[in-house]
Tab-separated table of C-alpha atoms and ligand atoms in Angstrom:
chain	number	residue	atom	x	y	z
Z	221	MET	CA	-46.135	-66.575	29.614
Z	222	LEU	CA	-48.596	-68.839	27.822
Z	223	ALA	CA	-49.382	-70.582	31.091
Z	224	TYR	CA	-50.281	-67.255	32.722
Z	225	LEU	CA	-52.513	-66.421	29.794
Z	226	LEU	CA	-54.253	-69.766	30.079
Z	227	ILE	CA	-54.812	-69.288	33.807
Z	228	ILE	CA	-56.273	-65.817	33.219
Z	229	CYS	CA	-58.588	-67.134	30.469
Z	230	VAL	CA	-59.789	-70.055	32.596
Z	231	ALA	CA	-60.413	-67.741	35.549
Z	232	PHE	CA	-62.308	-65.328	33.339
Z	233	TYR	CA	-64.358	-68.172	31.859
Z	234	VAL	CA	-65.306	-69.459	35.307
Z	235	VAL	CA	-66.348	-65.958	36.395
Z	236	THR	CA	-68.345	-65.421	33.180
Z	237	ALA	CA	-70.069	-68.795	33.406
Z	238	SER	CA	-71.127	-68.259	37.011
Z	239	LEU	CA	-72.263	-64.737	36.155
Z	240	ILE	CA	-74.422	-66.051	33.306
Z	241	ARG	CA	-75.909	-68.612	35.679
Z	242	LEU	CA	-76.628	-65.997	38.318
Z	243	VAL	CA	-78.217	-63.609	35.831
Z	244	GLY	CA	-80.232	-66.474	34.349
Z	245	GLU	CA	-81.499	-67.558	37.749
Z	246	TYR	CA	-82.397	-64.011	38.646
Z	247	LEU	CA	-84.313	-63.442	35.398
Z	248	PHE	CA	-86.067	-66.769	35.786
Z	249	SER	CA	-87.200	-66.198	39.352
Z	250	GLN	CA	-88.282	-62.653	38.450
Z	251	LYS	CA	-90.380	-63.914	35.549
Z	252	VAL	CA	-91.897	-66.757	37.553
Z	253	SER	CA	-92.929	-64.517	40.425
Z	254	ASP	CA	-94.362	-61.899	38.025
Z	255	GLU	CA	-96.375	-64.402	36.056
Z	256	GLN	CA	-97.446	-66.378	39.077
Z	257	ARG	CA	-98.769	-63.136	40.550
Z	258	MET	CA	-100.552	-62.448	37.274
Z	259	ALA	CA	-102.140	-65.920	37.337
Z	260	GLY	CA	-103.361	-65.235	40.879
Z	261	GLU	CA	-104.846	-61.890	39.830
Z	262	LEU	CA	-106.562	-63.521	36.819
Z	263	ALA	CA	-108.029	-66.202	39.098
Z	264	VAL	CA	-109.533	-63.471	41.295
Z	265	ALA	CA	-110.813	-61.474	38.298
Z	266	LEU	CA	-112.433	-64.507	36.661
Z	267	SER	CA	-113.872	-66.032	39.825
Z	268	GLU	CA	-117.096	-64.000	39.590
Z	269	PRO	CA	-118.265	-64.954	36.083
Z	270	PHE	CA	-117.112	-68.514	36.762
Z	271	ALA	CA	-119.040	-68.800	40.002
Z	272	ASP	CA	-122.076	-67.188	38.406
Z	273	ARG	CA	-121.813	-69.767	35.559
Z	274	ASP	CA	-122.068	-66.804	33.189
Z	275	ALA	CA	-120.455	-68.569	30.202
Z	276	GLU	CA	-120.655	-65.612	27.870
Z	277	ARG	CA	-119.078	-63.178	30.289
Z	278	LEU	CA	-116.473	-65.770	31.236
Z	279	TYR	CA	-115.456	-66.172	27.580
Z	280	SER	CA	-115.264	-62.494	26.869
Z	281	ASP	CA	-113.294	-61.886	30.113
Z	282	VAL	CA	-110.911	-64.744	29.271
Z	283	ARG	CA	-110.331	-63.375	25.745
Z	284	SER	CA	-109.755	-59.793	26.838
Z	285	ALA	CA	-107.419	-60.947	29.639
Z	286	SER	CA	-105.530	-63.050	27.051
Z	287	GLU	CA	-105.155	-60.015	24.821
Z	288	SER	CA	-103.892	-57.782	27.589
Z	289	THR	CA	-101.444	-60.363	29.046
Z	290	GLY	CA	-100.432	-62.040	25.766
Z	291	GLY	CA	-100.875	-65.491	27.337
Z	292	ARG	CA	-103.393	-68.332	26.884
Z	293	ILE	CA	-105.945	-68.682	29.653
Z	294	MET	CA	-108.028	-71.718	30.548
Z	295	VAL	CA	-110.565	-72.029	33.309
Z	296	LEU	CA	-111.024	-75.556	34.682
Z	297	ASP	CA	-113.663	-76.933	37.062
Z	298	LEU	CA	-112.856	-79.059	40.083
Z	299	TYR	CA	-112.586	-82.164	37.842
Z	300	GLY	CA	-109.991	-80.584	35.664
Z	301	VAL	CA	-112.398	-80.147	32.767
Z	302	VAL	CA	-111.842	-77.033	30.672
Z	303	GLN	CA	-114.792	-74.673	30.943
Z	304	ALA	CA	-113.304	-71.786	28.999
Z	305	ASP	CA	-110.195	-71.550	26.786
Z	306	THR	CA	-108.788	-68.546	24.916
Z	307	TYR	CA	-108.823	-70.545	21.682
Z	308	SER	CA	-111.858	-72.745	22.616
Z	309	GLU	CA	-109.688	-75.714	21.652
Z	310	TYR	CA	-109.780	-77.680	24.883
Z	311	ASN	CA	-113.351	-76.884	25.903
Z	312	GLY	CA	-114.931	-79.915	27.576
Z	313	THR	CA	-111.709	-81.905	27.781
Z	314	GLN	CA	-109.949	-82.810	30.959
Z	315	LEU	CA	-106.535	-81.134	31.278
Z	316	MET	CA	-104.681	-83.328	33.668
Z	317	ARG	CA	-101.355	-81.552	33.964
Z	318	SER	CA	-99.332	-82.051	37.114
Z	319	GLU	CA	-99.662	-78.327	38.004
Z	320	VAL	CA	-103.474	-78.624	37.788
Z	321	ALA	CA	-103.460	-81.752	39.905
Z	322	MET	CA	-101.313	-79.970	42.443
Z	323	VAL	CA	-103.785	-77.071	42.742
Z	324	LEU	CA	-106.770	-79.427	42.886
Z	325	SER	CA	-105.168	-81.408	45.665
Z	326	GLY	CA	-105.021	-78.183	47.676
Z	327	GLY	CA	-101.328	-77.472	47.166
Z	328	GLY	CA	-101.890	-73.796	46.282
Z	329	GLU	CA	-100.281	-72.306	43.211
Z	330	ALA	CA	-98.025	-74.274	40.845
Z	331	TYR	CA	-96.001	-73.717	37.738
Z	332	GLY	CA	-94.025	-75.718	35.214
Z	333	PHE	CA	-91.859	-75.138	32.181
Z	334	TYR	CA	-91.981	-77.053	28.976
Z	335	GLU	CA	-89.187	-77.142	26.454
Z	336	SER	CA	-88.489	-78.564	22.991
Z	337	PRO	CA	-90.812	-77.969	20.069
Z	338	GLU	CA	-91.286	-81.729	19.573
Z	339	SER	CA	-93.231	-81.963	22.822
Z	340	GLY	CA	-95.879	-79.836	21.149
Z	341	ALA	CA	-95.546	-77.363	23.958
Z	342	GLY	CA	-95.796	-74.452	21.537
Z	343	SER	CA	-99.176	-75.388	20.270
Z	344	PHE	CA	-100.251	-75.556	23.859
Z	345	LEU	CA	-99.822	-71.778	23.985
Z	346	LEU	CA	-101.213	-71.132	20.530
Z	347	PRO	CA	-102.494	-73.895	18.311
Z	348	GLY	CA	-99.853	-74.738	15.688
Z	349	LEU	CA	-97.095	-72.584	17.338
Z	350	THR	CA	-93.616	-74.098	17.473
Z	351	VAL	CA	-91.427	-72.558	20.169
Z	352	ASP	CA	-88.671	-73.715	22.442
Z	353	MET	CA	-90.104	-72.973	25.829
Z	354	ILE	CA	-93.406	-72.168	27.543
Z	355	GLY	CA	-94.374	-71.566	31.158
Z	356	LEU	CA	-97.568	-72.991	32.660
Z	357	TYR	CA	-99.027	-71.452	35.813
Z	358	ALA	CA	-101.944	-72.852	37.729
Z	359	ALA	CA	-103.847	-70.962	40.437
Z	360	PRO	CA	-106.997	-71.847	42.418
Z	361	ILE	CA	-110.227	-69.955	41.629
Z	362	MET	CA	-111.911	-69.237	44.914
Z	363	ALA	CA	-115.596	-68.675	45.542
Z	364	ASP	CA	-117.021	-68.166	49.035
Z	365	GLU	CA	-113.705	-69.110	50.636
Z	366	SER	CA	-113.562	-72.480	48.922
Z	367	MET	CA	-111.957	-73.633	45.715
Z	368	ALA	CA	-114.326	-73.503	42.754
Z	369	GLY	CA	-111.929	-74.264	39.941
Z	370	VAL	CA	-108.440	-73.840	38.535
Z	371	LEU	CA	-107.027	-71.092	36.369
Z	372	VAL	CA	-104.323	-72.082	33.903
Z	373	PHE	CA	-102.182	-69.320	32.479
Z	374	ILE	CA	-99.741	-70.263	29.716
Z	375	THR	CA	-97.020	-67.836	28.615
Z	376	LEU	CA	-94.122	-67.797	26.211
Z	377	ALA	CA	-90.818	-68.254	28.030
Z	378	GLN	CA	-88.931	-67.640	24.825
Z	379	ASP	CA	-88.136	-63.953	25.575
Z	380	MET	CA	-86.372	-64.889	28.790
Z	381	TYR	CA	-84.539	-67.629	26.980
Z	382	GLN	CA	-83.530	-65.175	24.262
Z	383	SER	CA	-82.310	-62.512	26.651
Z	384	LEU	CA	-80.265	-65.159	28.448
Z	385	MET	CA	-78.772	-66.202	25.115
Z	386	TYR	CA	-78.063	-62.561	24.318
Z	387	ILE	CA	-76.271	-62.032	27.636
Z	388	GLN	CA	-74.321	-65.223	27.082
Z	389	THR	CA	-73.077	-64.178	23.621
Z	390	GLN	CA	-72.237	-60.710	24.948
Z	391	MET	CA	-70.239	-62.215	27.769
Z	392	ILE	CA	-68.425	-64.616	25.485
Z	393	LEU	CA	-67.580	-61.683	23.237
Z	394	TRP	CA	-66.206	-59.840	26.250
Z	395	LEU	CA	-64.278	-62.926	27.294
Z	396	VAL	CA	-62.573	-63.031	23.911
Z	397	LEU	CA	-61.909	-59.285	23.980
Z	398	VAL	CA	-60.512	-59.360	27.520
Z	399	ALA	CA	-58.382	-62.424	26.722
Z	400	LEU	CA	-56.981	-60.601	23.711
Z	401	ALA	CA	-56.328	-57.455	25.728
Z	402	VAL	CA	-54.671	-59.506	28.470
Z	403	ALA	CA	-52.531	-61.296	25.868
Z	404	ILE	CA	-51.366	-58.027	24.330
Z	405	LEU	CA	-50.829	-56.449	27.737
Z	406	SER	CA	-48.876	-59.404	29.086
Z	407	LEU	CA	-46.772	-59.435	25.934
Z	408	PHE	CA	-46.051	-55.770	26.479
Z	409	VAL	CA	-45.402	-56.227	30.209
Z	410	SER	CA	-43.135	-59.220	29.656
Z	411	ARG	CA	-41.218	-57.252	27.008
Z	412	PHE	CA	-40.969	-54.394	29.486
Z	413	PHE	CA	-39.396	-56.760	32.022
Z	414	THR	CA	-37.252	-58.833	29.691
Z	415	LYS	CA	-35.886	-55.900	27.667
Z	416	PRO	CA	-33.564	-54.607	30.413
Z	417	VAL	CA	-32.415	-58.173	31.123
Z	418	SER	CA	-31.596	-58.824	27.466
Z	419	ASN	CA	-29.837	-55.437	27.334
Z	420	LEU	CA	-27.751	-56.515	30.307
Z	421	ILE	CA	-26.954	-59.845	28.671
Z	422	THR	CA	-25.812	-58.051	25.503
Z	423	GLY	CA	-23.638	-55.713	27.580
Z	424	MET	CA	-22.124	-58.613	29.511
Z	425	SER	CA	-21.321	-60.684	26.450
Z	426	GLN	CA	-19.698	-57.610	24.919
Z	427	MET	CA	-17.633	-57.340	28.076
Z	428	THR	CA	-16.727	-61.033	27.953
Z	429	ARG	CA	-15.266	-60.410	24.504
Z	430	GLY	CA	-12.970	-57.821	26.129
Z	431	ASP	CA	-14.849	-54.765	24.897
Z	432	PHE	CA	-15.602	-52.505	27.872
Z	433	SER	CA	-17.061	-49.640	25.866
Z	434	GLY	CA	-20.670	-50.921	25.939
Z	435	ARG	CA	-23.217	-49.318	28.287
Z	436	VAL	CA	-26.783	-50.311	29.149
Z	437	LYS	CA	-29.607	-47.737	28.872
Z	438	VAL	CA	-30.896	-46.685	32.298
Z	439	LYS	CA	-34.567	-45.740	32.542
Z	440	GLY	CA	-36.512	-44.965	35.709
Z	441	LYS	CA	-35.660	-46.000	39.246
Z	442	SER	CA	-36.627	-49.665	39.301
Z	443	GLU	CA	-34.349	-52.455	40.515
Z	444	PHE	CA	-33.487	-53.122	36.875
Z	445	ALA	CA	-32.437	-49.510	36.416
Z	446	GLN	CA	-30.257	-49.780	39.519
Z	447	LEU	CA	-28.772	-53.007	38.220
Z	448	ALA	CA	-28.095	-51.358	34.863
Z	449	SER	CA	-26.458	-48.307	36.427
Z	450	THR	CA	-24.322	-50.542	38.681
Z	451	PHE	CA	-23.349	-52.522	35.607
Z	452	ASN	CA	-22.446	-49.271	33.822
Z	453	MET	CA	-20.358	-48.194	36.790
Z	454	MET	CA	-18.587	-51.533	36.674
Z	455	CYS	CA	-17.958	-51.002	32.944
Z	456	ASP	CA	-16.549	-47.513	33.646
Z	457	ARG	CA	-14.208	-48.934	36.231
Z	458	LEU	CA	-13.111	-51.841	34.079
Z	459	GLU	CA	-12.655	-49.583	31.078
Z	460	SER	CA	-10.487	-47.172	33.025
Z	461	LEU	CA	-8.539	-50.084	34.530
Z	462	ASP	CA	-8.074	-51.540	31.083
Z	463	LYS	CA	-6.944	-48.163	29.747
Z	464	SER	CA	-4.514	-47.561	32.603
Z	465	ARG	CA	-3.183	-51.096	32.238
Z	466	SER	CA	-2.356	-50.628	28.561
Z	467	GLN	CA	-1.045	-47.117	29.303
Z	468	PHE	CA	1.138	-48.612	32.022
Z	469	VAL	CA	2.509	-51.250	29.669
Z	470	SER	CA	3.257	-48.717	26.932
Z	471	ASN	CA	4.805	-46.245	29.399
Z	472	ALA	CA	6.878	-48.979	31.014
Z	473	SER	CA	8.193	-50.225	27.697
Z	474	HIS	CA	8.979	-46.664	26.681
Z	475	GLU	CA	10.901	-46.090	29.925
Z	476	LEU	CA	12.834	-49.319	29.387
Z	477	LYS	CA	13.446	-48.649	25.724
Z	478	THR	CA	14.922	-45.158	26.160
Z	479	PRO	CA	18.051	-46.176	28.127
Z	480	LEU	CA	18.425	-49.242	25.887
Z	481	SER	CA	18.451	-47.136	22.705
Z	482	THR	CA	20.893	-44.673	24.271
Z	483	MET	CA	23.151	-47.575	25.212
Z	484	LYS	CA	22.886	-49.044	21.721
Z	485	ILE	CA	23.996	-45.772	20.109
Z	486	LEU	CA	26.906	-45.457	22.540
Z	487	ILE	CA	28.001	-49.050	22.004
Z	488	GLU	CA	27.722	-48.774	18.201
Z	489	THR	CA	29.902	-45.669	18.286
Z	490	LEU	CA	32.447	-47.518	20.416
Z	491	VAL	CA	32.458	-50.533	18.124
Z	492	TYR	CA	32.411	-48.934	14.695
Z	493	GLN	CA	34.147	-45.604	15.235
Z	494	GLU	CA	37.883	-45.866	14.961
Z	495	PRO	CA	40.262	-44.793	16.280
Z	496	MET	CA	38.981	-43.451	19.608
Z	497	ASP	CA	41.171	-42.174	22.390
Z	498	GLU	CA	41.002	-43.690	25.818
Z	499	GLY	CA	39.410	-40.645	27.481
Z	500	MET	CA	36.533	-40.702	25.021
Z	501	CYS	CA	36.070	-44.441	25.534
Z	502	ARG	CA	35.883	-43.955	29.299
Z	503	GLU	CA	33.324	-41.193	28.908
Z	504	PHE	CA	31.161	-43.431	26.699
Z	505	LEU	CA	31.441	-46.348	29.103
Z	506	GLY	CA	30.551	-44.033	31.994
Z	507	ASP	CA	27.413	-42.978	30.089
Z	508	ILE	CA	26.507	-46.605	29.459
Z	509	ASN	CA	26.946	-47.298	33.167
Z	510	LYS	CA	24.570	-44.430	34.012
Z	511	GLU	CA	21.974	-45.786	31.617
Z	512	ILE	CA	22.277	-49.214	33.246
Z	513	ASP	CA	21.719	-47.586	36.664
Z	514	ARG	CA	18.640	-45.844	35.312
Z	515	LEU	CA	17.349	-49.086	33.808
Z	516	ASN	CA	17.848	-50.747	37.153
Z	517	LEU	CA	15.973	-47.970	38.910
Z	518	VAL	CA	13.016	-48.197	36.554
Z	519	ILE	CA	12.869	-51.986	36.805
Z	520	ASN	CA	12.996	-51.815	40.614
Z	521	ASP	CA	10.176	-49.260	40.708
Z	522	LEU	CA	8.117	-51.343	38.287
Z	523	LEU	CA	8.639	-54.488	40.322
Z	524	THR	CA	7.593	-52.628	43.490
Z	525	LEU	CA	4.393	-51.417	41.796
Z	526	VAL	CA	3.582	-54.811	40.323
Z	527	SER	CA	4.020	-56.535	43.678
Z	528	MET	CA	1.810	-53.891	45.318
Z	529	ASP	CA	-0.847	-54.307	42.620
Z	530	SER	CA	-0.975	-58.057	42.934
Z	531	GLY	CA	-1.209	-57.752	46.712
Z	532	GLU	CA	1.901	-59.886	47.059
Z	533	MET	CA	3.968	-57.176	48.663
Z	534	LYS	CA	5.215	-58.307	52.022
Z	535	VAL	CA	4.996	-55.694	54.721
Z	536	ASN	CA	7.055	-56.011	57.815
Z	537	MET	CA	5.021	-54.044	60.316
Z	538	LYS	CA	6.618	-53.058	63.577
Z	539	SER	CA	6.795	-50.148	65.929
Z	540	ALA	CA	9.364	-47.651	64.689
Z	541	SER	CA	10.409	-44.107	65.483
Z	542	LEU	CA	9.241	-41.750	62.772
Z	543	THR	CA	11.445	-39.075	64.359
Z	544	ASP	CA	14.560	-41.183	63.751
Z	545	MET	CA	13.407	-42.179	60.284
Z	546	LEU	CA	13.037	-38.556	59.163
Z	547	ASN	CA	16.315	-37.440	60.747
Z	548	GLU	CA	18.187	-40.326	59.158
Z	549	THR	CA	16.709	-39.775	55.671
Z	550	MET	CA	17.502	-36.098	55.913
Z	551	ARG	CA	21.081	-36.882	56.887
Z	552	ARG	CA	21.406	-39.175	53.853
Z	553	LEU	CA	20.171	-36.492	51.470
Z	554	GLN	CA	22.055	-33.586	53.072
Z	555	PRO	CA	25.134	-33.976	50.766
Z	556	LEU	CA	22.951	-33.912	47.649
Z	557	ALA	CA	21.180	-30.756	48.894
Z	558	ARG	CA	24.514	-29.117	49.699
Z	559	GLU	CA	25.807	-29.984	46.250
Z	560	ARG	CA	22.732	-28.326	44.693
Z	561	GLY	CA	23.079	-25.273	46.940
Z	562	ILE	CA	19.907	-25.986	48.853
Z	563	GLU	CA	19.494	-25.340	52.535
Z	564	MET	CA	17.848	-28.135	54.484
Z	565	SER	CA	16.224	-27.479	57.856
Z	566	ALA	CA	14.099	-29.522	60.240
Z	567	ALA	CA	11.439	-29.080	62.913
Z	568	ILE	CA	10.951	-32.679	63.925
Z	569	ALA	CA	9.011	-33.553	67.083
Z	570	GLN	CA	10.750	-35.981	69.409
Z	571	GLY	CA	9.641	-39.550	70.157
Z	572	VAL	CA	6.977	-39.980	67.496
Z	573	THR	CA	6.442	-43.685	66.867
Z	574	VAL	CA	4.223	-45.378	64.336
Z	575	ASN	CA	3.409	-48.926	63.402
Z	576	CYS	CA	5.018	-49.371	60.014
Z	577	ASP	CA	7.344	-51.161	57.664
Z	578	PRO	CA	10.410	-48.942	58.301
Z	579	MET	CA	12.114	-49.832	54.999
Z	580	LYS	CA	9.097	-48.824	52.931
Z	581	LEU	CA	8.243	-45.730	54.958
Z	582	THR	CA	11.862	-44.556	54.701
Z	583	GLN	CA	11.491	-44.964	50.927
Z	584	VAL	CA	8.431	-42.656	51.078
Z	585	PHE	CA	10.293	-39.811	52.787
Z	586	TYR	CA	13.403	-40.398	50.680
Z	587	ASN	CA	11.290	-39.952	47.510
Z	588	LEU	CA	9.570	-36.839	48.863
Z	589	MET	CA	12.817	-35.195	49.971
Z	590	ASP	CA	14.546	-36.256	46.746
Z	591	ASN	CA	11.732	-34.552	44.774
Z	592	ALA	CA	11.922	-31.442	46.943
Z	593	ILE	CA	15.665	-31.139	46.268
Z	594	LYS	CA	15.264	-32.096	42.578
Z	595	TYR	CA	12.573	-29.518	41.864
Z	596	THR	CA	14.105	-26.634	43.822
Z	597	GLY	CA	16.670	-24.363	42.323
Z	598	ARG	CA	19.991	-23.253	43.782
Z	599	GLY	CA	19.570	-21.053	46.854
Z	600	GLY	CA	16.202	-22.632	47.686
Z	601	GLU	CA	15.114	-24.196	50.955
Z	602	VAL	CA	13.750	-27.568	51.961
Z	603	LYS	CA	12.154	-27.949	55.379
Z	604	ILE	CA	11.099	-31.167	57.111
Z	605	GLU	CA	8.426	-30.983	59.789
Z	606	LEU	CA	6.924	-33.562	62.111
Z	607	VAL	CA	4.080	-32.907	64.555
Z	608	ARG	CA	1.538	-34.935	66.523
Z	609	LYS	CA	-2.138	-34.027	66.063
Z	610	ASP	CA	-5.313	-35.917	67.089
Z	611	LYS	CA	-3.782	-39.394	67.272
Z	612	LYS	CA	-1.986	-38.724	64.014
Z	613	ALA	CA	1.595	-38.125	63.066
Z	614	ILE	CA	1.807	-35.365	60.484
Z	615	ALA	CA	4.995	-35.100	58.436
Z	616	ARG	CA	5.576	-32.302	55.944
Z	617	VAL	CA	8.207	-31.882	53.250
Z	618	ILE	CA	8.181	-28.195	52.317
Z	619	ASP	CA	10.225	-26.668	49.526
Z	620	THR	CA	10.589	-23.269	47.895
Z	621	GLY	CA	10.983	-24.806	44.436
Z	622	ILE	CA	9.308	-24.547	41.074
Z	623	GLY	CA	5.893	-25.654	42.369
Z	624	ILE	CA	3.245	-27.681	40.559
Z	625	PRO	CA	0.557	-26.110	38.345
Z	626	LYS	CA	-2.987	-26.536	39.731
Z	627	GLU	CA	-4.167	-28.717	36.828
Z	628	ASP	CA	-1.254	-31.148	37.343
Z	629	GLN	CA	-1.644	-31.529	41.107
Z	630	MET	CA	-4.369	-34.176	40.841
Z	631	HIS	CA	-2.239	-36.251	38.459
Z	632	ILE	CA	1.192	-36.262	40.078
Z	633	PHE	CA	0.392	-39.456	42.010
Z	634	ASP	CA	-0.445	-41.243	38.729
Z	635	ARG	CA	2.056	-43.662	37.312
Z	636	PHE	CA	4.606	-42.122	34.916
Z	637	TYR	CA	3.090	-38.674	35.328
Z	638	ARG	CA	5.606	-35.893	35.082
Z	639	VAL	CA	4.750	-32.217	34.905
Z	640	ASP	CA	7.635	-31.149	32.744
Z	641	LYS	CA	8.635	-34.191	30.735
Z	642	ALA	CA	11.898	-32.724	29.357
Z	643	ARG	CA	13.063	-31.422	32.721
Z	644	SER	CA	12.225	-34.649	34.519
Z	645	ARG	CA	14.222	-36.656	32.023
Z	646	GLU	CA	17.108	-34.342	32.652
Z	647	THR	CA	16.808	-35.010	36.380
Z	648	GLY	CA	16.531	-38.733	35.706
Z	649	GLY	CA	12.942	-39.170	36.914
Z	650	THR	CA	10.512	-41.783	35.607
Z	651	GLY	CA	7.331	-40.437	37.212
Z	652	LEU	CA	6.882	-43.574	39.318
Z	653	GLY	CA	8.181	-42.173	42.628
Z	654	LEU	CA	5.005	-40.471	43.872
Z	655	SER	CA	2.705	-43.305	42.814
Z	656	ILE	CA	4.794	-45.701	44.911
Z	657	VAL	CA	4.779	-43.169	47.765
Z	658	LYS	CA	0.983	-42.937	47.685
Z	659	GLN	CA	0.491	-46.708	47.605
Z	660	VAL	CA	2.837	-47.230	50.558
Z	661	VAL	CA	1.158	-44.475	52.610
Z	662	LEU	CA	-2.290	-45.993	51.915
Z	663	LEU	CA	-0.918	-49.411	52.861
Z	664	HIS	CA	-0.106	-47.907	56.264
Z	665	GLY	CA	-3.639	-46.566	56.709
Z	666	GLY	CA	-2.450	-43.015	56.112
Z	667	ASP	CA	-2.991	-40.311	53.531
Z	668	ILE	CA	-0.892	-37.963	51.426
Z	669	THR	CA	-1.859	-34.538	50.081
Z	670	VAL	CA	-0.121	-31.784	48.182
Z	671	SER	CA	-0.462	-28.020	48.195
Z	672	SER	CA	1.618	-26.062	45.791
Z	673	GLU	CA	1.959	-22.763	44.010
Z	674	GLU	CA	3.982	-22.281	40.859
Z	675	GLU	CA	7.354	-20.607	41.371
Z	676	LYS	CA	6.710	-20.451	45.144
Z	677	GLY	CA	7.099	-24.057	46.239
Z	678	SER	CA	5.270	-27.206	47.281
Z	679	THR	CA	4.245	-28.878	50.517
Z	680	PHE	CA	3.656	-32.620	50.691
Z	681	THR	CA	1.788	-33.692	53.835
Z	682	VAL	CA	1.802	-37.298	55.027
Z	683	GLU	CA	-0.634	-38.312	57.760
Z	684	LEU	CA	-0.081	-41.582	59.596
Z	685	PRO	CA	-1.991	-43.081	62.505
Z	686	LEU	CA	0.023	-42.852	65.718
Z	687	GLN	CA	0.770	-46.087	67.480
Z	688	GLY	CA	-1.564	-47.096	70.310
Y	1306	ATP	N1	8.500	-31.073	45.219
Y	1306	ATP	C1	8.102	-30.950	43.959
Y	1306	ATP	N2	8.126	-29.731	43.339
Y	1306	ATP	C2	7.693	-29.622	42.071
Y	1306	ATP	N3	7.251	-30.629	41.299
Y	1306	ATP	C3	7.243	-31.845	41.853
Y	1306	ATP	C4	7.639	-32.077	43.201
Y	1306	ATP	N4	7.499	-33.407	43.460
Y	1306	ATP	C5	7.018	-33.959	42.348
Y	1306	ATP	N5	6.851	-33.054	41.370
Y	1306	ATP	C6	6.320	-33.258	40.005
Y	1306	ATP	O1	5.588	-34.477	40.040
Y	1306	ATP	C7	6.097	-35.373	39.070
Y	1306	ATP	C8	5.987	-36.777	39.579
Y	1306	ATP	O2	6.888	-37.013	40.632
Y	1306	ATP	P1	7.518	-38.425	40.838
Y	1306	ATP	O3	8.339	-38.406	42.052
Y	1306	ATP	O4	6.416	-39.403	40.762
Y	1306	ATP	O5	8.362	-38.601	39.532
Y	1306	ATP	P2	9.853	-38.102	39.182
Y	1306	ATP	O6	10.388	-37.378	40.338
Y	1306	ATP	O7	9.733	-37.385	37.898
Y	1306	ATP	O8	10.549	-39.473	38.939
Y	1306	ATP	P3	11.006	-40.573	40.004
Y	1306	ATP	O9	10.176	-41.759	39.650
Y	1306	ATP	O10	12.440	-40.781	39.768
Y	1306	ATP	O11	10.673	-40.022	41.355
Y	1306	ATP	C9	7.493	-34.913	38.831
Y	1306	ATP	O12	7.928	-35.276	37.543
Y	1306	ATP	C10	7.401	-33.422	38.968
Y	1306	ATP	O13	6.966	-32.855	37.775
Y	1307	MG	MG1	10.510	-38.382	42.312
């Protein structure tokens, strides 16, 4: 930051310095040409009284010209001897200045500048005057086309010097002002750029501490804003993952704890209650056995999900007949349906093959059919359909059961989600079945959807890519 500021200041100084130089040179050349012209005009005006050797007229002309121009005028003859002087100081003395010599030698007009008060230059303009700078102009006085003398015109160069000084101080003032403005602006600009970065750093360190609730403010459409909104999206995702992870753990422990507590009560009754007849004991042991089965089921489902989550699930892909798979699963579940008074029917297309892991895909349709039977009352119907459509195999499990309320339909594929908690417990469900189903279908490059109406029934549609 400081380096940039320094560079800007140096650049500005260089520009200012060269500008001062340029302005100075311009003013100088302007003044020189003006005054040189004036000296030439004076030489013409004074040539007549000088040539006529009219001393009185020459003096009065010299004095009035001095008054109107504000400079000192001297008229010299061809030997450099002063014939007339504004202040009559040099009359009769030879003024051998280099400019005079130059004119006398036929070099045309000449000028020179004299600085420093010590040189006595000031008094050269006005006796006793102490100034910093004077200009001396010499021009030939012509008479009848030949040089008759030299005109010396001395002016004060102080005004030019002062205006240059004035410009210089003004420019230095501007330099300081601009440098200050640049410093403030760059501070502001750098803050503008570093603020979002420091916000991001704060958000990230918050995240590193395991707190995903922090969000970064998004302003505008710059790259930083995009970065911030991507970061926020990442936070959303991580937060929801974190939430679902802890929800999963608490749900899982709840599901494991319930059969364990039931078993504990049953066992305590068996151990401490005396005397108990054999029939009662058998009933209790049978209940314990059921709870163990349930525990086993939950643990198996959990293990399946965990292995799918970690990506360690091994899939054994091969070409298999979906037609056979559906028929076989239906056959396995037929007794259960009969027992529940449910009529099962099928409209399964022949010879439909897909590339799949048959074990896992069978599990999918088993779960769907099991649900259809579980959530359909006595006298209901469950229909299995399989059709081919646009390089896809479309399988449907249709029931005339209790249906799923609209607001629950988007959640039924979530882990542990059950529409009617009490009823599901009664039917032995854990709410893991459909989430496993969905994961397996996605693993096969397929999709699963549900359409359902309360009290009318549900249809689960599984789409799988056909082989080849
Ligand atoms: N065919 C259906 N008809 C009505 N509701 C259903 C149907 N299939 C699923 N559901 C609802 O969706 C919920 C989730 O189903 P899911 O199969 O995941 O769990 P579950 O059947 O309760 O338990 P399990 O893990 O033993 O399968 C069920 O609890 C039930 O409320
Ligand atoms: Mg189920």
